[in-house]
GROMACS .gro file of N, CA and C in nm:
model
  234
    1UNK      N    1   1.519  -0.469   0.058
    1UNK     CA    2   1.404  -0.400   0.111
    1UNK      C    3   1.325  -0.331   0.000
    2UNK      N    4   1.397  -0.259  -0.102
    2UNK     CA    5   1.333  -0.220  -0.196
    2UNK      C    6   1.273  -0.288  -0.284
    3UNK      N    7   1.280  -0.435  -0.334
    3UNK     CA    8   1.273  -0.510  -0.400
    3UNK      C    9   1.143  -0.573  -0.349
    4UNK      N   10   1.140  -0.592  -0.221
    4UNK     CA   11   0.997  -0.674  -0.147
    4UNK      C   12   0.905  -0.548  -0.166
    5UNK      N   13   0.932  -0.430  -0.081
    5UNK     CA   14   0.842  -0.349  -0.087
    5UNK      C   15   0.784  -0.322  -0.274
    6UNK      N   16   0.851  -0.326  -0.397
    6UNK     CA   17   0.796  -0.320  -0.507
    6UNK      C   18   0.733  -0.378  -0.520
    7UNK      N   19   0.780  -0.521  -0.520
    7UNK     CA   20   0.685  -0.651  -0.504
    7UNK      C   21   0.523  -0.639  -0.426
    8UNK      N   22   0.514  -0.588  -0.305
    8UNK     CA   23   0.422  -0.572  -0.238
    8UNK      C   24   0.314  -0.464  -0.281
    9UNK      N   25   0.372  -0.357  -0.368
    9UNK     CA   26   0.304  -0.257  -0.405
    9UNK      C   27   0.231  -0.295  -0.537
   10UNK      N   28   0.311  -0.364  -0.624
   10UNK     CA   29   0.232  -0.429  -0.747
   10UNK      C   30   0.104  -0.497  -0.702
   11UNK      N   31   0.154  -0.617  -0.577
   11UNK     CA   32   0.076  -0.707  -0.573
   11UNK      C   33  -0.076  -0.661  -0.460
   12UNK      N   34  -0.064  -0.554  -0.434
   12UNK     CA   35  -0.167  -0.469  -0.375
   12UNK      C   36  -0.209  -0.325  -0.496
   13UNK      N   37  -0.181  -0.325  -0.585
   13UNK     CA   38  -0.215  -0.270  -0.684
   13UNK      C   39  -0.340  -0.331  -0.793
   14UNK      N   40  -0.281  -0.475  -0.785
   14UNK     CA   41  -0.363  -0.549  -0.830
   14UNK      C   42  -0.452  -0.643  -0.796
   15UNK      N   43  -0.442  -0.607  -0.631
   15UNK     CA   44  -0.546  -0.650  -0.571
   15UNK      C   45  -0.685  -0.514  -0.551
   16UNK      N   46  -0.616  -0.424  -0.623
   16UNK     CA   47  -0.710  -0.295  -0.606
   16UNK      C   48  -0.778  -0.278  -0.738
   17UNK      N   49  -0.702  -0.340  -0.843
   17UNK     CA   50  -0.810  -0.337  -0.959
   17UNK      C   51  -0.887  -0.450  -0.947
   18UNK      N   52  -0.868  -0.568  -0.870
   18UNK     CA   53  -0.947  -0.717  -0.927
   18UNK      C   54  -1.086  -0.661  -0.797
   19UNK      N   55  -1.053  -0.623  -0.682
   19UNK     CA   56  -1.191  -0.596  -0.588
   19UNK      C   57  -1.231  -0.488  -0.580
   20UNK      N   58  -1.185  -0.346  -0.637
   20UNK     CA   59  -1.278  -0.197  -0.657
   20UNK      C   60  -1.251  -0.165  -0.776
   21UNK      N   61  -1.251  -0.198  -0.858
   21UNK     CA   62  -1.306  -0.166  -1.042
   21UNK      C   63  -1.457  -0.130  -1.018
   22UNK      N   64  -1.544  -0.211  -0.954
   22UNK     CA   65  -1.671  -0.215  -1.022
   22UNK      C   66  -1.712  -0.126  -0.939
   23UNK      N   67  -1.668  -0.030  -0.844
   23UNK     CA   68  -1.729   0.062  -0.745
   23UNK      C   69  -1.672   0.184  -0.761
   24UNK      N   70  -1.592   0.161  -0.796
   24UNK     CA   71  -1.460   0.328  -0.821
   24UNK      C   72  -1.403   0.285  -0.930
   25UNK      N   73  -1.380   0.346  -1.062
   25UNK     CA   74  -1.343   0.308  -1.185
   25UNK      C   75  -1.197   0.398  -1.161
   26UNK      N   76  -1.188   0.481  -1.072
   26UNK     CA   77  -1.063   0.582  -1.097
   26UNK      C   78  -0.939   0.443  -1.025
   27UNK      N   79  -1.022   0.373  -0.967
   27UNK     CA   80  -0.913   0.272  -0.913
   27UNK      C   81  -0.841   0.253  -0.995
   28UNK      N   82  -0.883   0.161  -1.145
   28UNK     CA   83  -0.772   0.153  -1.206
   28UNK      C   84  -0.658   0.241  -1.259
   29UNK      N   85  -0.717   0.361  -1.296
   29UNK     CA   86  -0.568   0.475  -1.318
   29UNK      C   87  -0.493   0.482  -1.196
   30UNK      N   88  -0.549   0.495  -1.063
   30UNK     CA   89  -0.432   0.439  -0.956
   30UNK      C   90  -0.373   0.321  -0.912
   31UNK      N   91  -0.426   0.225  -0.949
   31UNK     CA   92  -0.341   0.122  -0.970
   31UNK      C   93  -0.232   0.096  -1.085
   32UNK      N   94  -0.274   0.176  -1.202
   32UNK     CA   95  -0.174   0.181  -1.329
   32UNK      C   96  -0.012   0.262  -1.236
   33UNK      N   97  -0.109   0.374  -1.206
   33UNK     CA   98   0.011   0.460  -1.083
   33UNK      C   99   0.081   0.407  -1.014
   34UNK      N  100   0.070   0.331  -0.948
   34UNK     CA  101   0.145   0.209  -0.855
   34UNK      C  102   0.197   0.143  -0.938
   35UNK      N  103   0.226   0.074  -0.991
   35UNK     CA  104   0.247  -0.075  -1.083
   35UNK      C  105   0.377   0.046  -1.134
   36UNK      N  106   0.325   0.162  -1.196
   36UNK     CA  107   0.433   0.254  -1.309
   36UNK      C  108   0.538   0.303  -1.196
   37UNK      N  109   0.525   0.304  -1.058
   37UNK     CA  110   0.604   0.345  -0.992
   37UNK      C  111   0.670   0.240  -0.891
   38UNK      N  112   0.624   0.129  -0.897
   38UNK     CA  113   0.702   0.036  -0.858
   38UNK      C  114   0.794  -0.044  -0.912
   39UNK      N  115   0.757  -0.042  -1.096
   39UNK     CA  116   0.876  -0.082  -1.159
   39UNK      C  117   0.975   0.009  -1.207
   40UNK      N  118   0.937   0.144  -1.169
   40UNK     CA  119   1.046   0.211  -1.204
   40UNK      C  120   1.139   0.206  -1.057
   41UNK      N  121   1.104   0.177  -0.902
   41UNK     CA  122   1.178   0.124  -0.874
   41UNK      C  123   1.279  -0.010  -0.844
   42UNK      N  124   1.162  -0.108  -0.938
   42UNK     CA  125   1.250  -0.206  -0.940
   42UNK      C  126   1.394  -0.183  -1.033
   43UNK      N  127   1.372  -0.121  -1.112
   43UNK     CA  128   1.442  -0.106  -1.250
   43UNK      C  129   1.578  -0.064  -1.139
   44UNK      N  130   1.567   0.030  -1.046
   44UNK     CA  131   1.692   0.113  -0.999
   44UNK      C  132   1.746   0.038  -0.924
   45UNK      N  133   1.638  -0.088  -0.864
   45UNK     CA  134   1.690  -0.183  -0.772
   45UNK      C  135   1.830  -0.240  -0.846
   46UNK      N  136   1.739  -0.325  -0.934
   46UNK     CA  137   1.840  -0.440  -1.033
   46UNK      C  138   1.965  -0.335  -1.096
   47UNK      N  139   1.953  -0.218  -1.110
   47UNK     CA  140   2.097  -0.139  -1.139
   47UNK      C  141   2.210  -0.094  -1.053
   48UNK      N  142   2.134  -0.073  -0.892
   48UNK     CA  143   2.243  -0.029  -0.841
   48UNK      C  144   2.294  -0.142  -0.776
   49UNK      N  145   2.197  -0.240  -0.715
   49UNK     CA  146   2.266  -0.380  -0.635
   49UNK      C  147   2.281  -0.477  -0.676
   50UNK      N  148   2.179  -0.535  -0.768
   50UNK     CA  149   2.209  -0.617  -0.870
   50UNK      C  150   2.300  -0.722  -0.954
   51UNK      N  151   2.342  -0.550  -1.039
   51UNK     CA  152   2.413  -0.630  -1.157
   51UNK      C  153   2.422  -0.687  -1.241
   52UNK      N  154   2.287  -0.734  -1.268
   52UNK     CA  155   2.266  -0.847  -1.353
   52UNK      C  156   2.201  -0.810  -1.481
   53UNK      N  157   2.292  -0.780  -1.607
   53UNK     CA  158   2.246  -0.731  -1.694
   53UNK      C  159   2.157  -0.809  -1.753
   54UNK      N  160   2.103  -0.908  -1.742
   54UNK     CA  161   1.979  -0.954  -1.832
   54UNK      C  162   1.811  -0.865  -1.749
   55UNK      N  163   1.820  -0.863  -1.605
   55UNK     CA  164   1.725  -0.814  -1.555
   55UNK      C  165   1.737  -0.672  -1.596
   56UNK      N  166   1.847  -0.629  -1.568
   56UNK     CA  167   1.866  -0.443  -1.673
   56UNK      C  168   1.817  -0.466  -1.751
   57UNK      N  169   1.831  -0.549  -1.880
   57UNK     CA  170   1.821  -0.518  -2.002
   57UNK      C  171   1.612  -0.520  -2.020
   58UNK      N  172   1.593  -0.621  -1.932
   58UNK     CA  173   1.417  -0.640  -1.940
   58UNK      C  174   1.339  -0.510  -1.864
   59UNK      N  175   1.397  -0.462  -1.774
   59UNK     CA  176   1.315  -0.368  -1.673
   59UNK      C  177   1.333  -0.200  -1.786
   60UNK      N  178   1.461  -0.163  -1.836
   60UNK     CA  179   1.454  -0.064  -1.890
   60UNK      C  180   1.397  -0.080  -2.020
   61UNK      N  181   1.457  -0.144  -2.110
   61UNK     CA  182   1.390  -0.170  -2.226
   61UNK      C  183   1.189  -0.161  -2.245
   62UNK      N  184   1.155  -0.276  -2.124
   62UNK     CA  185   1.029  -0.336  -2.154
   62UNK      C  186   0.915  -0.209  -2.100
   63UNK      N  187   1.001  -0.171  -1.950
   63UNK     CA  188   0.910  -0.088  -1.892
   63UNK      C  189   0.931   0.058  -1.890
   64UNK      N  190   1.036   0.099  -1.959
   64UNK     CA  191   1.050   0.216  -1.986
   64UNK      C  192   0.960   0.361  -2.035
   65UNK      N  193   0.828   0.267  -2.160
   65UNK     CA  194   0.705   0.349  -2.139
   65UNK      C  195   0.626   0.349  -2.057
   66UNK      N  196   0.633   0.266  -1.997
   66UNK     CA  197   0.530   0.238  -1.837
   66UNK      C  198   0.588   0.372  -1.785
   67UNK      N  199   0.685   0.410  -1.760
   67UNK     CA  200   0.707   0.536  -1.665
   67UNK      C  201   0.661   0.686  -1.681
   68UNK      N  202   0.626   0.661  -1.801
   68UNK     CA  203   0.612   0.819  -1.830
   68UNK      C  204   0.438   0.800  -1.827
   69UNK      N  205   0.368   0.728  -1.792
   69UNK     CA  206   0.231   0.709  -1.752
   69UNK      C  207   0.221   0.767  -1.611
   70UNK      N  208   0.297   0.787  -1.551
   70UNK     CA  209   0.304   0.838  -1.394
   70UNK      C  210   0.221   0.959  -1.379
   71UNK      N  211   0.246   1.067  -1.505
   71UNK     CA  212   0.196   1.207  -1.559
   71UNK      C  213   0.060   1.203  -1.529
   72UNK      N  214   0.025   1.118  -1.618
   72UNK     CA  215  -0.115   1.174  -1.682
   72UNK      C  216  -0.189   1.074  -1.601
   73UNK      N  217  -0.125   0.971  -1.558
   73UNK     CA  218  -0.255   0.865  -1.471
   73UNK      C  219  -0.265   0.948  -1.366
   74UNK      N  220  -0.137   1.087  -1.253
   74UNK     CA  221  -0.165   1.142  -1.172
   74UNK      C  222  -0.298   1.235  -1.174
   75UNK      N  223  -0.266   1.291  -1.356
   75UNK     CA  224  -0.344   1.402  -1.377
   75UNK      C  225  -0.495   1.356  -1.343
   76UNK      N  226  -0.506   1.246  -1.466
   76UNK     CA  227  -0.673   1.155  -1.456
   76UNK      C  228  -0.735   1.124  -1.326
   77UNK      N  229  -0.633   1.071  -1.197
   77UNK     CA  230  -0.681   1.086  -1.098
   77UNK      C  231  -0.741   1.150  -1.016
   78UNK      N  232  -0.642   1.277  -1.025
   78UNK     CA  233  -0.694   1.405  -0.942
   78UNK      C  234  -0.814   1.480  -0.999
   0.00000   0.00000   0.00000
């Protein structure tokens, strides 16, 4: 369940930058917001049910600075 719902949040994240960029520019810092908070729960997905250390090793490693964007894309938004 957690895994679809991430999935779904990316892929409506980036359906929010490709059709309101050109009308609301703050879209994209909330879509960065989404995307940074859906792979940080994928990341917990693939650790607690998982198991599979090659997907560990890509989700923490790769997206690990993606998370700490959560901050300041909140801040830029508001």
């Amino acid at each position: 369940m957690l895994f679809t719902i991430s999935i779904i949040t990316i892929f409506a994240a980036i359906l929010l930058i490709i059709f309101n960029w050109k009308q609301n520019k703050n879209s994209i810092i909330l879509a960065i917001l989404f995307i940074s908070l859906a792979t940080y729960a994928l990341s917990h997905y693939f650790c607690i049910f998982s198991n599979n250390r090659f997907w560990i090793a890509i989700f923490y490693n790769n997206f690990s600075p993606l998370w700490l964007l959560t901050g300041p894309c909140l801040f830029f938004y508001l």
